[in-house]
Amino acid sequence: MRIRTASVSTAAALALLVTGCASEDPADTAAPAPQASGGGGGSGEDCVIEEPVPVGAALSLTGAAASYGQSQQKGLEVALDDLAEKEGVTYELAIEDDATDPKQGIAVFEQFISREPVSIILGPTLSNAAKTTDPIAQEEGVPVLGISNTAAGITEIGDYIFRNSLPETAVIPQTIAKAKESLGLEKVVVMYSNDDAFTESGFTAFEAALEEEGLETVETLTFSKADTDFRALLTEAKAAQPDALVVSGLIEAAIPLVTQARELGIEVPIIGGNGFNSPQLMADAGAAAEGVIVGAAWNSASESEENAAFLEAFEAKHDGKPDQFAAQAYTGMMLVDAAVRAGCSAERDAIQASLGSLQDIPTPLGTFSFDNREPQHPAVVQIVEGGTFTVLD
Amino acid sequence: MLGDYTATLTLIALTAIFAYSFYAVLMAGQLSLGQAGLASLAGFSATVVMPDSPVVGLSPLVVGIPVGMLVGACVAFLLGLPVMRLRGVFLAIATLGFAEMVRIVLINAEWTGGAQGTSVPKLVTPGIAWGCLLLVAYWFWRLGGSRFGRGLAAIREDELAARAMGVHISRYRMAAFVTSGAIAGMYGVLLAYFSRFITPDDFGFAAAVDGLVTAVVGGSLLFLGPLLGSGFLTSVPEIQRALGVEAGWIRPFLSGLLLLVVILFLPGGLSSLIPRWRTPRLDPSIPAPELPALPPPGTSVLSLKGLGKAYGGLHAVRSVDLELGSGEILGLIGPNGAGKTTLVNLISGLSVPTSGTGTVLGIPLGPEGQGHRFARAGVSRTFQHSKLFDRLTVLENALVGAHVVTRPTLLRRLLWLPSARRDEQRALAQAGAQLARVGLADRAGVNAGALSYGDRRRLEIARALAAHPTLLILDEPAAGMNHVEAQELSTLIRTLAEDGITVLLIEHNVRMVLETCTRIVVLNFGGVIAAGDPATIAKDPVVIEAYLGSDGPADSRV
Amino acid sequence: MQQVLNGIFAGSIYALFAIGFTLVFGVLDRLNLAHAAVFTTSAYVGIELVADLGLSIWLAIPAVLVMGAVLGLVIERVAFRPLKGRHDAHFAGLISSIAVGGMFLALLQARYGPDTRRFPADAFPSTDFELGGVRITLLQLVILGVSLGLMLGLAYLVNRTRLGRGMRAVAENPHAAAVLGVNVDRVTATTFAISSALGAVAGVLLAFYVNSAQMTMGFNIELKGLAVIIVGGMGSLKGAMIGGIALGLAEVFAVQYVGSSWRDVVAFGLLFGILLLRPQGLFGARQVREV
């Protein structure tokens, strides 16, 4: 699917489906292989680039991770709408599906690198896919901006690999510290899904943070990312009589886990990581979600100008609240725009250079800088109160 | 142009290799879903043992791939020891359970990196992937026409008949399973060192289902099947992308639809589109091989003492004593349910007696699964309800029959040794001669499933004769034949006896038995009620009362 | 004690799912891998009925049952009927049902999107009882009651009715059944309909029980369902029922005594052990094939 910034709307996207073939004619794409797109005149806000800048997004739109991928797609679409209002540079965004299969991810990256060259690749959705696809881009000198990869070892792949998603290690220590301080915790039960790279690294971060803060872990329980019935585990957890449950899991697990815990009469606070940071938590768990503490990379309640604008635009376009995946995807596209304008070039190497030197960019995630291709921006510890996230002081 | 698709091309090769690991067992009619677990173990083992630097100037994969294959084969062997006695869906689910256990153990293990997986360098180039694929495909190509390959096909078509033809079922199935493990191991290593990353989750249930789908879509009757299946399934998403089909639900929907269409409209998979261009020809100039002489007339062939078989409380055969000498034509008659077929199954080693003893051609009747030993010793049989290998040709059926008098050819075929070709030609001559004997030579290239009823009965006999039997057991060969055909059959049987073959004939057509046999044994309620030459039996009042009387006077007064 | 109940509730859903699975296998000797897709579909549809149309769960369950039956007829018609009499029907049926299952899931994503769907937080009254330190919700009792009721109903159907006799005759020998005047095609289609209806109810019950439906829920239960029908004995309804509850209990005790990381190893280890010791399963009859 191809979306031009000039003509994005649901109807237009459908129309483009029909004309999709035509628009992929080589003459129509920005530049010949292997290097994408030329430079332009001016710089920063005055930058003008004639041709649309080709950007590729490799997302998981079907398969197990489809709900994240589609959230990211929505975030990117909102970003394109916003960027279309700015003068000088237009974007041509190709969104491709890796079907949550790293092998298809490789094929998609190959397409973005050589057959339909793009200036920069966003994604892929899952860290495990990134570990197989990002080295290909690194070898070919194509910059990649991960918008949801949080596992260790992603940016170590090479100097073309960036991410704007804070890893769990940046979020969890302050979550535990804040929670201990305000709730006076002493002993906790830790639960995590051990067959998922994201939640397992969250667990490692929790483990370190708990030790750092001198909290006692009375029991560690694991589950599978596919589980939805946690009653057996929660009965175990309840028997240990902890002061809090610490959970590293995805939102799919978070909601049944929270509701079932309350149902079994576990009234202690539940502490989660990035995986819990979704409006679905309050929408679907209802009263059970009250008191859940979530350390996250994105403060959905932030009243910054950028965040307010993002929330408004997203709700206007998509009829629903964004989650962290959408916010990070939106921010990713904004960072790409900032980098393109900074160097006023759609060349891959130019984008790689300017992306790395981005400093203090205002985004919905907060003031954003890259440090050695890793994201730098404030994390937030939230608590659910009265059906919304509020910042835990 | 092709250079733009290197990843896709490599993936086609890898997926095909994985599909071959399913093909390896499918061609023997087995369904295993454990290959993903084997691939996973092999891949992770390779990450441990592979050196970082080239070995004598070659890619470290020269260590990794053999180690992976060895791990896959060894684990398959160990897994096979308990599970190989399972059949069909049971085998599939047991192996699936094994693969799930492997996945969970590896996720919980430290050395694999658990869910975080292990990163490895990229070493697999398209050349290496296709090189490995060609080796695997070559193996299966040469396997196809070998004695081993025919044995596997026979097991797939009818396991019991294959055992009666002397195919060592458990060994063959195990060999297929171990081959499958080795190939799965190769796949595990290649996938890891192609995608640079390996996690236990890459080898779950979904991976196993993908492999099975690829193999079945390609077809399990021709060695090119897995390659076709992989080419088809790997390029479907690629083509959808190229055609601009919108990313999202429509793609899996179309893939499912396409899969359904292929499976419904192409029985035998994609490989059935490829015409069978070569059926082995019969070369009349090559004489049938010299086979060891049959024992001289009067030698003891069969000796049973107090033999019995009980199913639960039901005694199908009780306390039977029987002696049979070389060159005899012994008729075994009795009413329905008298225990004739049970007795024959005991003699041919397909079932195990519960009491008494017996030897057949020097082999004691013994434990289960030993049927092939009797075939090897010279027992050959036909079945009451014909059990032909329906999707093999008439000639191939007879070739399986010749299993025990031919030598294994697979290894020599892999090396193109001329002696393998000579052996194959001899086997063809032996099989062809038997087809000619029963008058089926002109139908050699037809699938057995397409034969008429009478021809099927004749092919059963030809297949049994191809084994160069000392003792030939015919279980109701004349059933459904008209009078003329039965006459011809009777003549054929007497000719066989003149050639020195001992014949045990079970038949309802009493007139034919009386005409053909030199001696007759009558069974009723599992026991012998009379024995003697045809003239005596025809007059025996006990027999007439128990059996002949009920069969109508016309037959009994011959 | 709480754990035993947890095991029984989860197990009764496994059992209901597995009974549908094993019914088709027992009668028709085919494994229908689209069964899990029906399970998932009904969970989504059930949520839509309750959450968007405001139906009570008492109406949603029968509605989903009917929908499941219709899907069963579709599966039989599209994936199995065309293979009748084909030599490779066994393997081909596996693949064609996988294909149809994949298409169902794709359509599901088209209609509902890929997100996890849930009931609104107040969809059912959260009545619960506390008995000697054990908490049971009304919903759990409903789940157990519906599962047991359907299983007993099926047992009655198979053992006491004309249709049941037809099914048993087909299971014994389709050719002979046809000779005896059983309409094999109709019995086959009905078997699929009943099987899928049970799978559908299992799906919506699980959605109630864990308050969520996701695209991947079918995969998990499919593996468990296979384990259950092996443990219980292929084609044995009683076996699937007891096997399902046994698996639920085994999982719970694995969590308690072995460690939650090894829970699934225990479940599959059990499966493996039973296959080796008693290949026909706990309640399966060994089939004696005559030559």
mmCIF file of N, CA, C and O in Angstrom, chain C residues 28-59:
data_model
loop_
_atom_site.group_PDB
_atom_site.id
_atom_site.type_symbol
_atom_site.label_atom_id
_atom_site.label_comp_id
_atom_site.label_asym_id
_atom_site.label_seq_id
_atom_site.Cartn_x
_atom_site.Cartn_y
_atom_site.Cartn_z
ATOM 1 N N LEU C 28 -15.689 -39.941 11.928
ATOM 2 C CA LEU C 28 -15.281 -39.850 10.525
ATOM 3 C C LEU C 28 -13.807 -40.131 10.304
ATOM 4 O O LEU C 28 -13.334 -40.119 9.175
ATOM 5 N N ASP C 29 -13.049 -40.332 11.408
ATOM 6 C CA ASP C 29 -11.637 -40.620 11.276
ATOM 7 C C ASP C 29 -10.880 -39.478 10.604
ATOM 8 O O ASP C 29 -9.927 -39.690 9.860
ATOM 9 N N ARG C 30 -11.332 -38.245 10.825
ATOM 10 C CA ARG C 30 -10.650 -37.079 10.254
ATOM 11 C C ARG C 30 -10.359 -36.100 11.378
ATOM 12 O O ARG C 30 -11.179 -35.930 12.276
ATOM 13 N N LEU C 31 -9.210 -35.453 11.280
ATOM 14 C CA LEU C 31 -8.879 -34.416 12.237
ATOM 15 C C LEU C 31 -9.228 -33.074 11.599
ATOM 16 O O LEU C 31 -8.722 -32.735 10.525
ATOM 17 N N ASN C 32 -10.116 -32.324 12.251
ATOM 18 C CA ASN C 32 -10.563 -31.058 11.670
ATOM 19 C C ASN C 32 -9.808 -29.914 12.332
ATOM 20 O O ASN C 32 -10.154 -29.483 13.423
ATOM 21 N N LEU C 33 -8.782 -29.415 11.667
ATOM 22 C CA LEU C 33 -7.945 -28.382 12.281
ATOM 23 C C LEU C 33 -8.569 -26.994 12.167
ATOM 24 O O LEU C 33 -7.992 -26.014 12.609
ATOM 25 N N ALA C 34 -9.740 -26.889 11.540
ATOM 26 C CA ALA C 34 -10.437 -25.607 11.537
ATOM 27 C C ALA C 34 -11.267 -25.445 12.806
ATOM 28 O O ALA C 34 -11.870 -24.400 13.021
ATOM 29 N N HIS C 35 -11.277 -26.485 13.631
ATOM 30 C CA HIS C 35 -12.076 -26.441 14.853
ATOM 31 C C HIS C 35 -11.680 -25.245 15.719
ATOM 32 O O HIS C 35 -12.527 -24.567 16.295
ATOM 33 N N ALA C 36 -10.362 -24.984 15.790
ATOM 34 C CA ALA C 36 -9.879 -23.887 16.621
ATOM 35 C C ALA C 36 -10.334 -22.534 16.067
ATOM 36 O O ALA C 36 -10.562 -21.593 16.822
ATOM 37 N N ALA C 37 -10.475 -22.438 14.759
ATOM 38 C CA ALA C 37 -10.917 -21.174 14.174
ATOM 39 C C ALA C 37 -12.374 -20.906 14.525
ATOM 40 O O ALA C 37 -12.772 -19.767 14.766
ATOM 41 N N VAL C 38 -13.178 -21.966 14.566
ATOM 42 C CA VAL C 38 -14.572 -21.813 14.986
ATOM 43 C C VAL C 38 -14.616 -21.313 16.432
ATOM 44 O O VAL C 38 -15.395 -20.420 16.777
ATOM 45 N N PHE C 39 -13.750 -21.891 17.224
ATOM 46 C CA PHE C 39 -13.639 -21.507 18.627
ATOM 47 C C PHE C 39 -13.363 -19.998 18.760
ATOM 48 O O PHE C 39 -14.038 -19.277 19.485
ATOM 49 N N THR C 40 -12.364 -19.527 18.001
ATOM 50 C CA THR C 40 -12.012 -18.113 18.055
ATOM 51 C C THR C 40 -13.154 -17.240 17.531
ATOM 52 O O THR C 40 -13.509 -16.231 18.134
ATOM 53 N N THR C 41 -13.709 -17.650 16.386
ATOM 54 C CA THR C 41 -14.788 -16.867 15.782
ATOM 55 C C THR C 41 -15.915 -16.662 16.770
ATOM 56 O O THR C 41 -16.434 -15.549 16.940
ATOM 57 N N SER C 42 -16.293 -17.749 17.446
ATOM 58 C CA SER C 42 -17.455 -17.634 18.320
ATOM 59 C C SER C 42 -17.147 -16.724 19.494
ATOM 60 O O SER C 42 -18.035 -16.041 19.993
ATOM 61 N N ALA C 43 -15.893 -16.699 19.944
ATOM 62 C CA ALA C 43 -15.552 -15.797 21.040
ATOM 63 C C ALA C 43 -15.785 -14.350 20.602
ATOM 64 O O ALA C 43 -16.389 -13.555 21.326
ATOM 65 N N TYR C 44 -15.347 -14.008 19.401
ATOM 66 C CA TYR C 44 -15.524 -12.630 18.915
ATOM 67 C C TYR C 44 -16.997 -12.316 18.708
ATOM 68 O O TYR C 44 -17.478 -11.254 19.088
ATOM 69 N N VAL C 45 -17.683 -13.259 18.071
ATOM 70 C CA VAL C 45 -19.102 -13.005 17.808
ATOM 71 C C VAL C 45 -19.864 -12.874 19.124
ATOM 72 O O VAL C 45 -20.706 -11.991 19.291
ATOM 73 N N GLY C 46 -19.529 -13.738 20.090
ATOM 74 C CA GLY C 46 -20.183 -13.671 21.390
ATOM 75 C C GLY C 46 -19.988 -12.312 22.037
ATOM 76 O O GLY C 46 -20.930 -11.725 22.595
ATOM 77 N N ILE C 47 -18.780 -11.791 21.933
ATOM 78 C CA ILE C 47 -18.521 -10.480 22.524
ATOM 79 C C ILE C 47 -19.327 -9.411 21.810
ATOM 80 O O ILE C 47 -19.903 -8.520 22.437
ATOM 81 N N GLU C 48 -19.408 -9.530 20.492
ATOM 82 C CA GLU C 48 -20.176 -8.528 19.762
ATOM 83 C C GLU C 48 -21.646 -8.575 20.210
ATOM 84 O O GLU C 48 -22.271 -7.547 20.438
ATOM 85 N N LEU C 49 -22.180 -9.789 20.332
ATOM 86 C CA LEU C 49 -23.584 -9.916 20.712
ATOM 87 C C LEU C 49 -23.847 -9.296 22.078
ATOM 88 O O LEU C 49 -24.841 -8.606 22.283
ATOM 89 N N VAL C 50 -22.922 -9.545 23.001
ATOM 90 C CA VAL C 50 -23.151 -9.047 24.359
ATOM 91 C C VAL C 50 -22.804 -7.561 24.459
ATOM 92 O O VAL C 50 -23.577 -6.767 24.999
ATOM 93 N N ALA C 51 -21.655 -7.205 23.916
ATOM 94 C CA ALA C 51 -21.166 -5.847 24.128
ATOM 95 C C ALA C 51 -21.889 -4.829 23.243
ATOM 96 O O ALA C 51 -22.241 -3.750 23.695
ATOM 97 N N ASP C 52 -22.120 -5.181 21.981
ATOM 98 C CA ASP C 52 -22.670 -4.186 21.057
ATOM 99 C C ASP C 52 -24.184 -4.294 20.909
ATOM 100 O O ASP C 52 -24.870 -3.291 20.762
ATOM 101 N N LEU C 53 -24.712 -5.520 20.955
ATOM 102 C CA LEU C 53 -26.161 -5.653 20.790
ATOM 103 C C LEU C 53 -26.886 -5.770 22.123
ATOM 104 O O LEU C 53 -28.118 -5.808 22.166
ATOM 105 N N GLY C 54 -26.110 -5.886 23.179
ATOM 106 C CA GLY C 54 -26.723 -5.883 24.500
ATOM 107 C C GLY C 54 -27.469 -7.159 24.860
ATOM 108 O O GLY C 54 -28.317 -7.162 25.738
ATOM 109 N N LEU C 55 -27.170 -8.257 24.168
ATOM 110 C CA LEU C 55 -27.817 -9.522 24.523
ATOM 111 C C LEU C 55 -27.315 -10.015 25.879
ATOM 112 O O LEU C 55 -26.178 -9.776 26.243
ATOM 113 N N SER C 56 -28.151 -10.726 26.587
ATOM 114 C CA SER C 56 -27.655 -11.332 27.818
ATOM 115 C C SER C 56 -26.911 -12.605 27.450
ATOM 116 O O SER C 56 -27.104 -13.152 26.367
ATOM 117 N N ILE C 57 -26.073 -13.078 28.359
ATOM 118 C CA ILE C 57 -25.291 -14.257 27.998
ATOM 119 C C ILE C 57 -26.191 -15.475 27.786
ATOM 120 O O ILE C 57 -25.833 -16.390 27.065
ATOM 121 N N TRP C 58 -27.368 -15.455 28.394
ATOM 122 C CA TRP C 58 -28.272 -16.592 28.198
ATOM 123 C C TRP C 58 -28.759 -16.690 26.768
ATOM 124 O O TRP C 58 -29.084 -17.758 26.282
ATOM 125 N N LEU C 59 -28.829 -15.556 26.103
ATOM 126 C CA LEU C 59 -29.207 -15.590 24.686
ATOM 127 C C LEU C 59 -27.981 -15.750 23.802
ATOM 128 O O LEU C 59 -28.043 -16.351 22.736
#
